[in-house]
Coordinates of N, CA, C and O in Angstrom, one line a residue:
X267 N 187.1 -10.3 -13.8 CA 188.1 -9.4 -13.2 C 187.7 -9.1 -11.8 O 186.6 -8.9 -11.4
X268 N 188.6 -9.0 -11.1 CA 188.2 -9.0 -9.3 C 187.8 -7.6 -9.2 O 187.8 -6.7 -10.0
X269 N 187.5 -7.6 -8.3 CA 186.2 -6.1 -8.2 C 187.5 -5.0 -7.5 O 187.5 -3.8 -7.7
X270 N 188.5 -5.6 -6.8 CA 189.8 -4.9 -6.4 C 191.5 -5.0 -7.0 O 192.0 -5.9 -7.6
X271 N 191.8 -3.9 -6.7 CA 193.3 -4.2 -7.4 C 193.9 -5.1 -6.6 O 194.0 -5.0 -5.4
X272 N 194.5 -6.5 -7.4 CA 195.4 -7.5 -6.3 C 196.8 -7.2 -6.5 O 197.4 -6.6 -7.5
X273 N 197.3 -7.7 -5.2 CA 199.1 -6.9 -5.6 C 199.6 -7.9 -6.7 O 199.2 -9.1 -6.9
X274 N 200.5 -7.4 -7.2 CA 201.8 -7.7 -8.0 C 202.9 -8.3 -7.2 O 203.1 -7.8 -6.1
X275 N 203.8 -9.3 -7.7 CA 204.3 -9.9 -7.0 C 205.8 -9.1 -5.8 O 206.5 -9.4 -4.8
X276 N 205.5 -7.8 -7.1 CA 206.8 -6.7 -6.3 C 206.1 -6.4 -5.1 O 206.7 -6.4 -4.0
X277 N 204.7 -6.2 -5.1 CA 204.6 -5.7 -3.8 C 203.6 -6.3 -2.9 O 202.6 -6.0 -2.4
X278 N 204.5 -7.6 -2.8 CA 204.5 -8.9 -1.7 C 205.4 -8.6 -1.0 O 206.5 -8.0 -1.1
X279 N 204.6 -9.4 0.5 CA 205.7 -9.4 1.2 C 206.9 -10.8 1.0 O 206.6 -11.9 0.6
X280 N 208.0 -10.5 1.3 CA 209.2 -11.1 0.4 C 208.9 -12.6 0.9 O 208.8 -13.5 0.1
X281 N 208.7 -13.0 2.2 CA 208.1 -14.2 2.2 C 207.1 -14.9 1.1 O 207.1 -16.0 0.6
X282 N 206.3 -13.8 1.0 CA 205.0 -14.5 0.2 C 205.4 -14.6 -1.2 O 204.9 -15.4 -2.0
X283 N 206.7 -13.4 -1.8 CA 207.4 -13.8 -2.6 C 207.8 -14.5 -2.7 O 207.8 -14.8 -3.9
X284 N 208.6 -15.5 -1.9 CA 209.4 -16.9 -2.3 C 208.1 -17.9 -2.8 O 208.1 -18.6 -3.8
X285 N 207.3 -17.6 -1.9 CA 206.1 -18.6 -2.4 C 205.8 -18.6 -3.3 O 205.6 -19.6 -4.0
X286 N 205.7 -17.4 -3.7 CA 204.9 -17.2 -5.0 C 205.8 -17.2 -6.3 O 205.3 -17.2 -7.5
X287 N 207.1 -17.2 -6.0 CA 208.3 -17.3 -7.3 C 208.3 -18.9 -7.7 O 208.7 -19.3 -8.8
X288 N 207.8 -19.9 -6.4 CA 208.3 -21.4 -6.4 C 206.4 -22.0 -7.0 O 206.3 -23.2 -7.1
X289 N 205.4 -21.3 -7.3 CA 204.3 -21.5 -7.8 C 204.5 -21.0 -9.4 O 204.0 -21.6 -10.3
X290 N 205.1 -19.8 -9.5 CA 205.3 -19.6 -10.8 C 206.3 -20.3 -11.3 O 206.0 -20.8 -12.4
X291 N 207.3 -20.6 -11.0 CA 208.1 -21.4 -11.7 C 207.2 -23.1 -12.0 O 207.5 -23.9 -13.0
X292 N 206.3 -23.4 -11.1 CA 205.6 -24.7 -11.6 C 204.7 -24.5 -12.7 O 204.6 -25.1 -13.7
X293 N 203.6 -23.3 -12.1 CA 202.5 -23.3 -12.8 C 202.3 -22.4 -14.1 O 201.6 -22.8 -15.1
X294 N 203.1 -21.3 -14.0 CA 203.4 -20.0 -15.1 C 202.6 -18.5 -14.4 O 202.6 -17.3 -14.7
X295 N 201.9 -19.2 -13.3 CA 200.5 -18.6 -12.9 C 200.3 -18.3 -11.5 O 200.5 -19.2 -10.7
X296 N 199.8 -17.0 -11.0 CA 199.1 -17.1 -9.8 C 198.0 -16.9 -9.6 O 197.6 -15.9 -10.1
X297 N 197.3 -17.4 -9.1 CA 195.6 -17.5 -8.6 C 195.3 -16.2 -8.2 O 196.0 -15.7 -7.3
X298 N 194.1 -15.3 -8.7 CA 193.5 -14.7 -7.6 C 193.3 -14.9 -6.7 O 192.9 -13.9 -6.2
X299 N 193.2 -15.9 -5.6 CA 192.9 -16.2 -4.5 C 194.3 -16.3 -3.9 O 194.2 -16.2 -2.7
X300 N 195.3 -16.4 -4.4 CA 196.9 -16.2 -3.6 C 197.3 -14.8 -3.5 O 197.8 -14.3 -2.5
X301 N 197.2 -14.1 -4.5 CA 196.9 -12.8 -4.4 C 196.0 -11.9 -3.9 O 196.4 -10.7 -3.8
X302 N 195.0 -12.2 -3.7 CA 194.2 -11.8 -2.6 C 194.7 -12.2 -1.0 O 194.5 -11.4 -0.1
X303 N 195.4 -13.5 -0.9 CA 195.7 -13.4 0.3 C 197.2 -12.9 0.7 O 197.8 -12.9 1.8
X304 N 197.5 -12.6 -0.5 CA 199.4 -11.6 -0.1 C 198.7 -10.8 0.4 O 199.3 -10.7 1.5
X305 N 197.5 -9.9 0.4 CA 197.6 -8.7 1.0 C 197.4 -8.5 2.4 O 197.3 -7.4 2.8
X306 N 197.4 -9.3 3.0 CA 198.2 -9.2 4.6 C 198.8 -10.6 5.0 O 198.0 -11.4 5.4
X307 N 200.0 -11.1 4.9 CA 200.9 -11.9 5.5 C 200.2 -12.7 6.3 O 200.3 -13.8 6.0
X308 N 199.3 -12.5 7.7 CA 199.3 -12.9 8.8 C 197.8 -13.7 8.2 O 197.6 -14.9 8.6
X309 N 197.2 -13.3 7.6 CA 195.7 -14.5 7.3 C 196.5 -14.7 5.5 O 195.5 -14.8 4.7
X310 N 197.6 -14.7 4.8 CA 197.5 -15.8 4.3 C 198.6 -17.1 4.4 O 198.7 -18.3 3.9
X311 N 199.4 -16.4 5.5 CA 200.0 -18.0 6.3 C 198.9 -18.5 7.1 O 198.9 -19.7 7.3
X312 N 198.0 -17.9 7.6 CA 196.8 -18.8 8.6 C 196.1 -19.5 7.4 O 195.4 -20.4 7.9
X313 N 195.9 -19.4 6.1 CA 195.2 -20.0 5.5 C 195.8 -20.8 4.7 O 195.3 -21.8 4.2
X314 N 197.1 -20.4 4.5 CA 197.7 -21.6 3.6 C 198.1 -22.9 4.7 O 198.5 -24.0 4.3
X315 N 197.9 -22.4 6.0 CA 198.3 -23.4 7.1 C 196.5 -24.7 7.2 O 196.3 -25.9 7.5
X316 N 195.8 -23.9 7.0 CA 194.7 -24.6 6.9 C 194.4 -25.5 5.6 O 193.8 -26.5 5.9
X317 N 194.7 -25.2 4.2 CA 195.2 -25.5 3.1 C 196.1 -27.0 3.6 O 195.7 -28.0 3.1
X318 N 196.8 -26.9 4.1 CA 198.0 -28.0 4.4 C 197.5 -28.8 5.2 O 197.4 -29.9 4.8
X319 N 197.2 -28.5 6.5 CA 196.3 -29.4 7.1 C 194.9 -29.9 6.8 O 194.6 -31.1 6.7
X320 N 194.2 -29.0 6.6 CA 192.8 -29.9 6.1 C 193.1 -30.6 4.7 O 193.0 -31.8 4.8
X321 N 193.3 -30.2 3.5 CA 193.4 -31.0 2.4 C 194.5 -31.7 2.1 O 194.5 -32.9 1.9
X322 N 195.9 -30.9 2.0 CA 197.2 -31.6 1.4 C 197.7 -32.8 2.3 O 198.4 -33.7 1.7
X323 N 197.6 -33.0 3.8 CA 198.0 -33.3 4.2 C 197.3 -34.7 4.5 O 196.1 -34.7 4.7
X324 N 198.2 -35.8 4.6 CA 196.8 -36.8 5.2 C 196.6 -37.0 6.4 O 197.3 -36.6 7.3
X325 N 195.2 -37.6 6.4 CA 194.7 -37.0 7.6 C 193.5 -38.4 8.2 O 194.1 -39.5 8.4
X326 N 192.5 -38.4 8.3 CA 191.6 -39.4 9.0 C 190.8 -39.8 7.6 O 190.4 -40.8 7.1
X327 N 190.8 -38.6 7.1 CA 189.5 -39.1 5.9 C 190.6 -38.9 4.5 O 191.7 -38.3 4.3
X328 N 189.8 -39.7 3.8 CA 190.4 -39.5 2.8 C 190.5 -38.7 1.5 O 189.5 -38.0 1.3
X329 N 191.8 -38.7 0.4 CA 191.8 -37.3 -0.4 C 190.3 -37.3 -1.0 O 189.7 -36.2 -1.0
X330 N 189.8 -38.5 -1.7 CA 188.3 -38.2 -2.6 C 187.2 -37.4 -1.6 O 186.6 -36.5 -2.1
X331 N 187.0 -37.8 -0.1 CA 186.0 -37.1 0.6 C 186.4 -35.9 0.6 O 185.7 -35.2 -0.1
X332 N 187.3 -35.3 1.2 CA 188.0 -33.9 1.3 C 187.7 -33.1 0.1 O 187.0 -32.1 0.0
X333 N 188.4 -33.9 -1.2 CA 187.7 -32.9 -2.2 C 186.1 -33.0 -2.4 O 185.5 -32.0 -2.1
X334 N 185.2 -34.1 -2.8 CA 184.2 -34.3 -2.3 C 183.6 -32.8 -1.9 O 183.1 -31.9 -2.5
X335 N 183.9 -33.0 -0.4 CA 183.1 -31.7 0.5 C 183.7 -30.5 -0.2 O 182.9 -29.6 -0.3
X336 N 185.0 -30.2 -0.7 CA 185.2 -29.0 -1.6 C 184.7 -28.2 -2.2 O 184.5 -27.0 -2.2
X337 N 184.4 -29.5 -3.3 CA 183.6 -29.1 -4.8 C 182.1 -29.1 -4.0 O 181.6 -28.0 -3.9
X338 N 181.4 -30.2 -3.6 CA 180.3 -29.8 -3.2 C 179.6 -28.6 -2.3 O 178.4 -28.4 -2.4
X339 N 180.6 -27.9 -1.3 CA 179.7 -26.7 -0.7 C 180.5 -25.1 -1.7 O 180.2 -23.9 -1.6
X340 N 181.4 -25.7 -2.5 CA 181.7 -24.4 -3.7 C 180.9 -24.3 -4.6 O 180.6 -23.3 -5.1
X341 N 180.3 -25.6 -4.9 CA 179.3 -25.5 -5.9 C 178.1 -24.4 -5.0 O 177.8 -23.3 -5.4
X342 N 177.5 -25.2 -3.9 CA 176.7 -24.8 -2.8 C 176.5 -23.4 -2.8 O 175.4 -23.0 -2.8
X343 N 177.6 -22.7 -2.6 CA 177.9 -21.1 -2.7 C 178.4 -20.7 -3.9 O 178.9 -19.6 -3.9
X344 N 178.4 -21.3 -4.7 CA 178.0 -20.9 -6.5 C 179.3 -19.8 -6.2 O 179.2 -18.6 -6.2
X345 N 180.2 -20.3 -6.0 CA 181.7 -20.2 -6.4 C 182.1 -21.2 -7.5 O 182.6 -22.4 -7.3
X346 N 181.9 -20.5 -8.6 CA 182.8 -21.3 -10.0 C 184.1 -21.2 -9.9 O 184.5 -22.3 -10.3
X347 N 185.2 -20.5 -9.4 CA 186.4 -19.9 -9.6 C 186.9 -21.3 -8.1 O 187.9 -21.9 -8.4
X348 N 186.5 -21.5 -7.4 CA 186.6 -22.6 -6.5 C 186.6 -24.0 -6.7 O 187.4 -24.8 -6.4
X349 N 185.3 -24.1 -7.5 CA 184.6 -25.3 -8.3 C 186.0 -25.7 -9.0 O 186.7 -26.7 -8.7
X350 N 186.2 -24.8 -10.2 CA 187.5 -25.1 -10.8 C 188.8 -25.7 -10.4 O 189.5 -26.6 -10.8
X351 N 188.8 -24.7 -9.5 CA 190.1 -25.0 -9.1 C 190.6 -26.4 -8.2 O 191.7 -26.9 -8.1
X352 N 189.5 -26.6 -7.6 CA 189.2 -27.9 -6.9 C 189.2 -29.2 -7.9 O 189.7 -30.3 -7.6
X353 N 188.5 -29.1 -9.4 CA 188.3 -30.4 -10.2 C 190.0 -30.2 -10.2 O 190.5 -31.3 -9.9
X354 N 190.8 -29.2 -10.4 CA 192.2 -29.6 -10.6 C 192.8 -30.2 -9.5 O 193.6 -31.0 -9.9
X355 N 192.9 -30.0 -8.4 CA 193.2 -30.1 -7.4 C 192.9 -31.6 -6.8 O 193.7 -32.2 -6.2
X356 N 191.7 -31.9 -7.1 CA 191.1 -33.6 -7.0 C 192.0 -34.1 -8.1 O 193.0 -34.7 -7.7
X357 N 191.8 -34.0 -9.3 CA 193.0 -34.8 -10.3 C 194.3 -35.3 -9.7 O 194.8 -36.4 -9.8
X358 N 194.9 -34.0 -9.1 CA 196.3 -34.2 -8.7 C 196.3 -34.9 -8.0 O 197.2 -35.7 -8.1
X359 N 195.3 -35.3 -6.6 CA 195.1 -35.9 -5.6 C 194.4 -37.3 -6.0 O 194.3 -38.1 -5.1
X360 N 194.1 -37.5 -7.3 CA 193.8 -38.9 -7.7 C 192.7 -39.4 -7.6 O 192.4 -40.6 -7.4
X361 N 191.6 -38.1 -7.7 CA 190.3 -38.5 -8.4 C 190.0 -38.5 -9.9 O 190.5 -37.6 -10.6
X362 N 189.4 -39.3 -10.4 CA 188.9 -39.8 -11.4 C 188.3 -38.3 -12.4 O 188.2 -37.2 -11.8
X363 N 188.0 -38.5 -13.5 CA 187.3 -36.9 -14.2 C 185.9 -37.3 -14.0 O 184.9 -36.5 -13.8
X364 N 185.8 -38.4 -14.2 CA 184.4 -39.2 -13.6 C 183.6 -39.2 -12.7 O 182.4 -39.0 -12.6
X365 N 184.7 -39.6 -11.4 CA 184.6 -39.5 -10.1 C 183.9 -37.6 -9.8 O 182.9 -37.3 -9.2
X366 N 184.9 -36.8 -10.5 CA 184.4 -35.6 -10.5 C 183.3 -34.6 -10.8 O 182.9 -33.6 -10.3
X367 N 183.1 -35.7 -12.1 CA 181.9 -34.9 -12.6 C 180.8 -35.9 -12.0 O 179.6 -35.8 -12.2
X368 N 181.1 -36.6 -11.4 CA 179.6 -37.1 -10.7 C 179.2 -36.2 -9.1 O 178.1 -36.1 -8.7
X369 N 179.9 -35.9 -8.8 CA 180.2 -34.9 -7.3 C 179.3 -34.0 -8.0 O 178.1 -33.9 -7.7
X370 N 179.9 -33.4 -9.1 CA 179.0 -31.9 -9.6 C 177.8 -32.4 -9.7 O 177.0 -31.6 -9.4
X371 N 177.4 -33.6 -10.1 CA 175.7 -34.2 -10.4 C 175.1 -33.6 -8.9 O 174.0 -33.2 -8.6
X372 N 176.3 -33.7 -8.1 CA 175.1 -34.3 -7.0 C 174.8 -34.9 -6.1 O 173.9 -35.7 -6.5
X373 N 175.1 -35.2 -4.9 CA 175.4 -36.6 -3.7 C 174.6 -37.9 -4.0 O 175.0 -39.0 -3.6
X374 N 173.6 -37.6 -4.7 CA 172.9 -39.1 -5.2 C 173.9 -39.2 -6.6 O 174.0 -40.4 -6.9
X375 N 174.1 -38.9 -6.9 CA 175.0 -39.1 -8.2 C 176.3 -40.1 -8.0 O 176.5 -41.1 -8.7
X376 N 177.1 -39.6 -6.8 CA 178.2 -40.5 -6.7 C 178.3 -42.1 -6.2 O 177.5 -42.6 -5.4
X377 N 179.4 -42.6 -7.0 CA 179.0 -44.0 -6.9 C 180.5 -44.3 -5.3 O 181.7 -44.5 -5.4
X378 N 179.7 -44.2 -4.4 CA 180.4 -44.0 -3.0 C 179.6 -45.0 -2.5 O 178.8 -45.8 -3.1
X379 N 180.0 -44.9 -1.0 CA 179.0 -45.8 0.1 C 177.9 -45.0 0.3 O 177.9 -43.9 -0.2
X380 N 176.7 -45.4 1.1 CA 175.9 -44.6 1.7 C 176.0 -44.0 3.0 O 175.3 -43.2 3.6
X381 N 177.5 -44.6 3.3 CA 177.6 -44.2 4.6 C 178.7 -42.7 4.3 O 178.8 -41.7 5.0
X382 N 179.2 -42.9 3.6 CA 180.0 -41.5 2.8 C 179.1 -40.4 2.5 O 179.4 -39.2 2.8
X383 N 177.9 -40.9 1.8 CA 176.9 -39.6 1.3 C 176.4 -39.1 2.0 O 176.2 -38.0 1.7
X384 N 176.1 -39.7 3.5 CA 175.4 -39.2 4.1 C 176.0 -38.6 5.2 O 175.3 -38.2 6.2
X385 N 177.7 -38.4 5.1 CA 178.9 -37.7 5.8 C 178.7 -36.1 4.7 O 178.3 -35.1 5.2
X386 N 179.0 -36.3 3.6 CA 178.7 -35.6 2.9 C 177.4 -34.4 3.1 O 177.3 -33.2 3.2
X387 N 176.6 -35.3 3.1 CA 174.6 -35.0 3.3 C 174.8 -33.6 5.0 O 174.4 -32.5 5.1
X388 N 175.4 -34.2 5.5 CA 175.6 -33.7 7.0 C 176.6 -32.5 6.6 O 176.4 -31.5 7.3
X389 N 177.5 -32.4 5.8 CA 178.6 -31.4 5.6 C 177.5 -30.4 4.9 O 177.0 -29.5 5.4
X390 N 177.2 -30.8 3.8 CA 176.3 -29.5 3.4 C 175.6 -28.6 4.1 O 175.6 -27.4 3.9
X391 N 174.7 -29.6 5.1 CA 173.7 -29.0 6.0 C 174.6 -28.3 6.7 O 174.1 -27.2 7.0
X392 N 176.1 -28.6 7.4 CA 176.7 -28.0 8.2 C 177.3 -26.3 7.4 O 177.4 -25.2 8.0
X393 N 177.4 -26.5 6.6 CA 177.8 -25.1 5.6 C 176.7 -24.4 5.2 O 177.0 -23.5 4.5
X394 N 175.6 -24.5 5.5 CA 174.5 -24.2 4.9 C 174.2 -23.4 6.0 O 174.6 -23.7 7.1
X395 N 173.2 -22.0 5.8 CA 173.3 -20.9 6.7 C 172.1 -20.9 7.9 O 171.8 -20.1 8.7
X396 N 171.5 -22.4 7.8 CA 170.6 -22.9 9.0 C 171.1 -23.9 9.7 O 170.4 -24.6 10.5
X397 N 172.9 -24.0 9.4 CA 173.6 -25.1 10.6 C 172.8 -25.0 11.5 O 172.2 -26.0 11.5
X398 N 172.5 -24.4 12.3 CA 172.0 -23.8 14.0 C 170.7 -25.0 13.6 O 170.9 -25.8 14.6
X399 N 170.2 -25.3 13.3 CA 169.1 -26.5 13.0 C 169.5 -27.9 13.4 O 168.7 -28.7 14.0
X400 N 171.0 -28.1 13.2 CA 171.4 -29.2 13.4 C 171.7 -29.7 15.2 O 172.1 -29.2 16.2
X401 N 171.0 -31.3 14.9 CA 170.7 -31.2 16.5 C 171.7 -32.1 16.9 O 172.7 -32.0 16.2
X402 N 171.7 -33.1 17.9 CA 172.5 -33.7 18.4 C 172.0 -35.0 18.0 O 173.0 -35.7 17.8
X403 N 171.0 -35.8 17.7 CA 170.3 -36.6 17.1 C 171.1 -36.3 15.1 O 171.4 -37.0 14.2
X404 N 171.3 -35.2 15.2 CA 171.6 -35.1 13.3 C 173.2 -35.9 13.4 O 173.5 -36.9 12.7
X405 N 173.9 -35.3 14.4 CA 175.2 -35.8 14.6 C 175.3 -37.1 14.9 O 176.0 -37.7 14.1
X406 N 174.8 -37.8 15.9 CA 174.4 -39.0 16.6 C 174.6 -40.0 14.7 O 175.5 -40.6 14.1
X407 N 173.4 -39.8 14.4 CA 173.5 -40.2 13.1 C 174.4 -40.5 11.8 O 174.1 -41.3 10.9
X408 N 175.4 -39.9 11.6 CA 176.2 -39.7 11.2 C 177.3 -40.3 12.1 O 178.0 -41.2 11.4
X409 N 177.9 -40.0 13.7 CA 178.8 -41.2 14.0 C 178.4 -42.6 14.0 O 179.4 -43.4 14.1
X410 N 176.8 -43.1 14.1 CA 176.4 -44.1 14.2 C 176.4 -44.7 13.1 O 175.5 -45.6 13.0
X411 N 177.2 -44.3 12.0 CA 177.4 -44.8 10.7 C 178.9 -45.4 10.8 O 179.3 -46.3 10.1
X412 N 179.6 -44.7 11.8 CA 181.0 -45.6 11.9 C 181.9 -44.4 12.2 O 182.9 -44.5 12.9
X413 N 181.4 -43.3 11.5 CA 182.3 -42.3 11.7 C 183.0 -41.9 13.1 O 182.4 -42.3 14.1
X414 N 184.3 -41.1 13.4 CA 184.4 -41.0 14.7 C 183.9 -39.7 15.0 O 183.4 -39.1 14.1
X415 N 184.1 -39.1 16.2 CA 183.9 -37.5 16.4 C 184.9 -37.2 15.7 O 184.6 -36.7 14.6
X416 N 186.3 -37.4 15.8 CA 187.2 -36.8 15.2 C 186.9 -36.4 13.5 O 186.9 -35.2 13.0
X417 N 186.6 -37.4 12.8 CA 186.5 -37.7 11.2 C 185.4 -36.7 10.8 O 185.5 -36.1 9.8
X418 N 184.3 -36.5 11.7 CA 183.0 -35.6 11.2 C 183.5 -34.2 11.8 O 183.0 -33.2 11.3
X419 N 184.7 -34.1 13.0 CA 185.1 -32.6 12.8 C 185.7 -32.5 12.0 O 185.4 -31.5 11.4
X420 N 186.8 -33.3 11.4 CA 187.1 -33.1 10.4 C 186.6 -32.4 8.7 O 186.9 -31.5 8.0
X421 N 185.8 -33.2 8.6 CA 184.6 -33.2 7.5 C 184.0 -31.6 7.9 O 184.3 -30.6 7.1
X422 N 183.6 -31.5 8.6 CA 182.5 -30.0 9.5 C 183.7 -28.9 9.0 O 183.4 -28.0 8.3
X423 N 185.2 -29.2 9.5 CA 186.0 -28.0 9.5 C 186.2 -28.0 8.5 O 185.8 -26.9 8.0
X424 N 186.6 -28.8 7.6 CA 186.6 -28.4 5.9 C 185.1 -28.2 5.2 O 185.3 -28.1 3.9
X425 N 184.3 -28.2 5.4 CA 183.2 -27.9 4.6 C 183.2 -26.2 5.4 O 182.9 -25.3 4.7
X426 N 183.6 -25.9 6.9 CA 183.5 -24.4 7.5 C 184.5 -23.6 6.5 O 184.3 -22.5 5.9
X427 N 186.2 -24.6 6.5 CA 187.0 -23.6 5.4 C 186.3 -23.4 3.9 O 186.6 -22.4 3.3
X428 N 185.6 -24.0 3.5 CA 185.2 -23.5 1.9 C 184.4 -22.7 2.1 O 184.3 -21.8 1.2
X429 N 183.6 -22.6 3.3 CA 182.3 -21.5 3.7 C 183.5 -19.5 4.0 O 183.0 -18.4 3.8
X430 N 184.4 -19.7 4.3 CA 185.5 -19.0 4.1 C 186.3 -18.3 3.3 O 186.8 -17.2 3.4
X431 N 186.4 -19.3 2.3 CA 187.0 -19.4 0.7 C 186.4 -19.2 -0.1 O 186.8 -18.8 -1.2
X432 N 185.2 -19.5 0.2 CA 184.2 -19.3 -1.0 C 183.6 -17.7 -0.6 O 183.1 -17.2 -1.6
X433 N 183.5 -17.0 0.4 CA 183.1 -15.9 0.5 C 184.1 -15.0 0.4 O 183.7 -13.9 0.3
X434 N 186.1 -15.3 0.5 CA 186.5 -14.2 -0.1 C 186.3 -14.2 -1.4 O 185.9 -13.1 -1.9
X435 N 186.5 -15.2 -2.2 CA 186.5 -15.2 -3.8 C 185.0 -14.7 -4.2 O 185.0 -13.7 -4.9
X436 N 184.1 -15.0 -4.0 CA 182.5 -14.1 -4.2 C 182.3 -12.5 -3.8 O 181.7 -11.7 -4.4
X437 N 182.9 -12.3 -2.9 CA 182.6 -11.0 -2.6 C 183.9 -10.5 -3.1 O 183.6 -9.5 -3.6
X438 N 185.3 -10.7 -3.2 CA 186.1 -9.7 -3.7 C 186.0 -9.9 -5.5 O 186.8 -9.3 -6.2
X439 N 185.0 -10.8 -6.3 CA 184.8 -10.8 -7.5 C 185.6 -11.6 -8.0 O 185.8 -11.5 -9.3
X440 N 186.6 -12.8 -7.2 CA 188.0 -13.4 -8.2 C 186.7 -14.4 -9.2 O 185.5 -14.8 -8.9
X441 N 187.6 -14.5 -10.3 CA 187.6 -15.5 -11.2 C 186.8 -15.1 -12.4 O 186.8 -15.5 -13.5
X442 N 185.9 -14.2 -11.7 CA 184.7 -13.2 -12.9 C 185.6 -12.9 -13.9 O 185.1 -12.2 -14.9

């Protein structure tokens, strides 16, 4: 149970109601985490806009890495309520249950490239609360694997949004 009252769909704002009438009519259901972000309009269009571009949208990297870095820095920040919602979210996006539960093993676990894991290996470190560690030799490494600048900002910025996501859902208590 979230540690705060989340609004009810009456008292959305009517934008966020359309949204939220065209999610229940799919799912039956709204997320604590959509309802946490009705309660001010202006950061939960900036985050559903991040939502759309970093994950739904295609992009440089692909849907399995994207979720990939999801599930791995939610696990990271022991956000279960994230974790979850991500194995669903990889499905839809046409990962394996396999493919999924091997992510949860663990970056040695997945049957990827090494040049993936170690995109991956770099995203953790980058969400992890000693980024400031990471040098220019750490990066160097990681594009000298093939990657571009572009692809490892990419990768960086979505492992920074779960570092985001995963601290409103932990500190406002969703999914408990």
């Amino acid at each position: 149970m979230p540690y705060i009252k989340l609004p009810e769909l009456e008292e959305m704002d009517p934008e966020i109601q359309k949204l939220a009438r065209e999610i229940l009519e799919k799912t039956g259901k709204l997320g604590d985490i959509f309802k946490l972000l009705a309660i001010r309009k202006d950061i939960y269009f900036m985050t559903d806009n991040c939502v759309k571009t970093l994950l739904l949208n295609e992009t440089e990297l692909p849907y399995s890495t994207k979720e990939r870095i999801a599930l791995l820095v939610s696990q990271a920040n022991n956000c279960p309520m994230c974790v979850d919602v991500h194995k669903n979210i990889a499905k839809m996006l046409g990962m394996s249950e396999e493919q999924i539960e091997e992510t949860l093993k663990g970056i040695d676990h997945i049957n990827t490239t090494e040049e993936e894991k170690e995109l991956l290996r770099f995203c953790l470190r980058a969400a992890s609360k000693d980024n400031y560690k990471i040098t220019k030799e750490d990066l160097d490494k990681v594009l000298n694997l093939g990657y571009t600048t572009s692809q490892v900002f990419e990768a960086v910025t979505i492992a920074a949004y779960f570092n985001y996501i995963n601290t409103l859902s932990n500190v406002f208590g969703l999914g408990k």
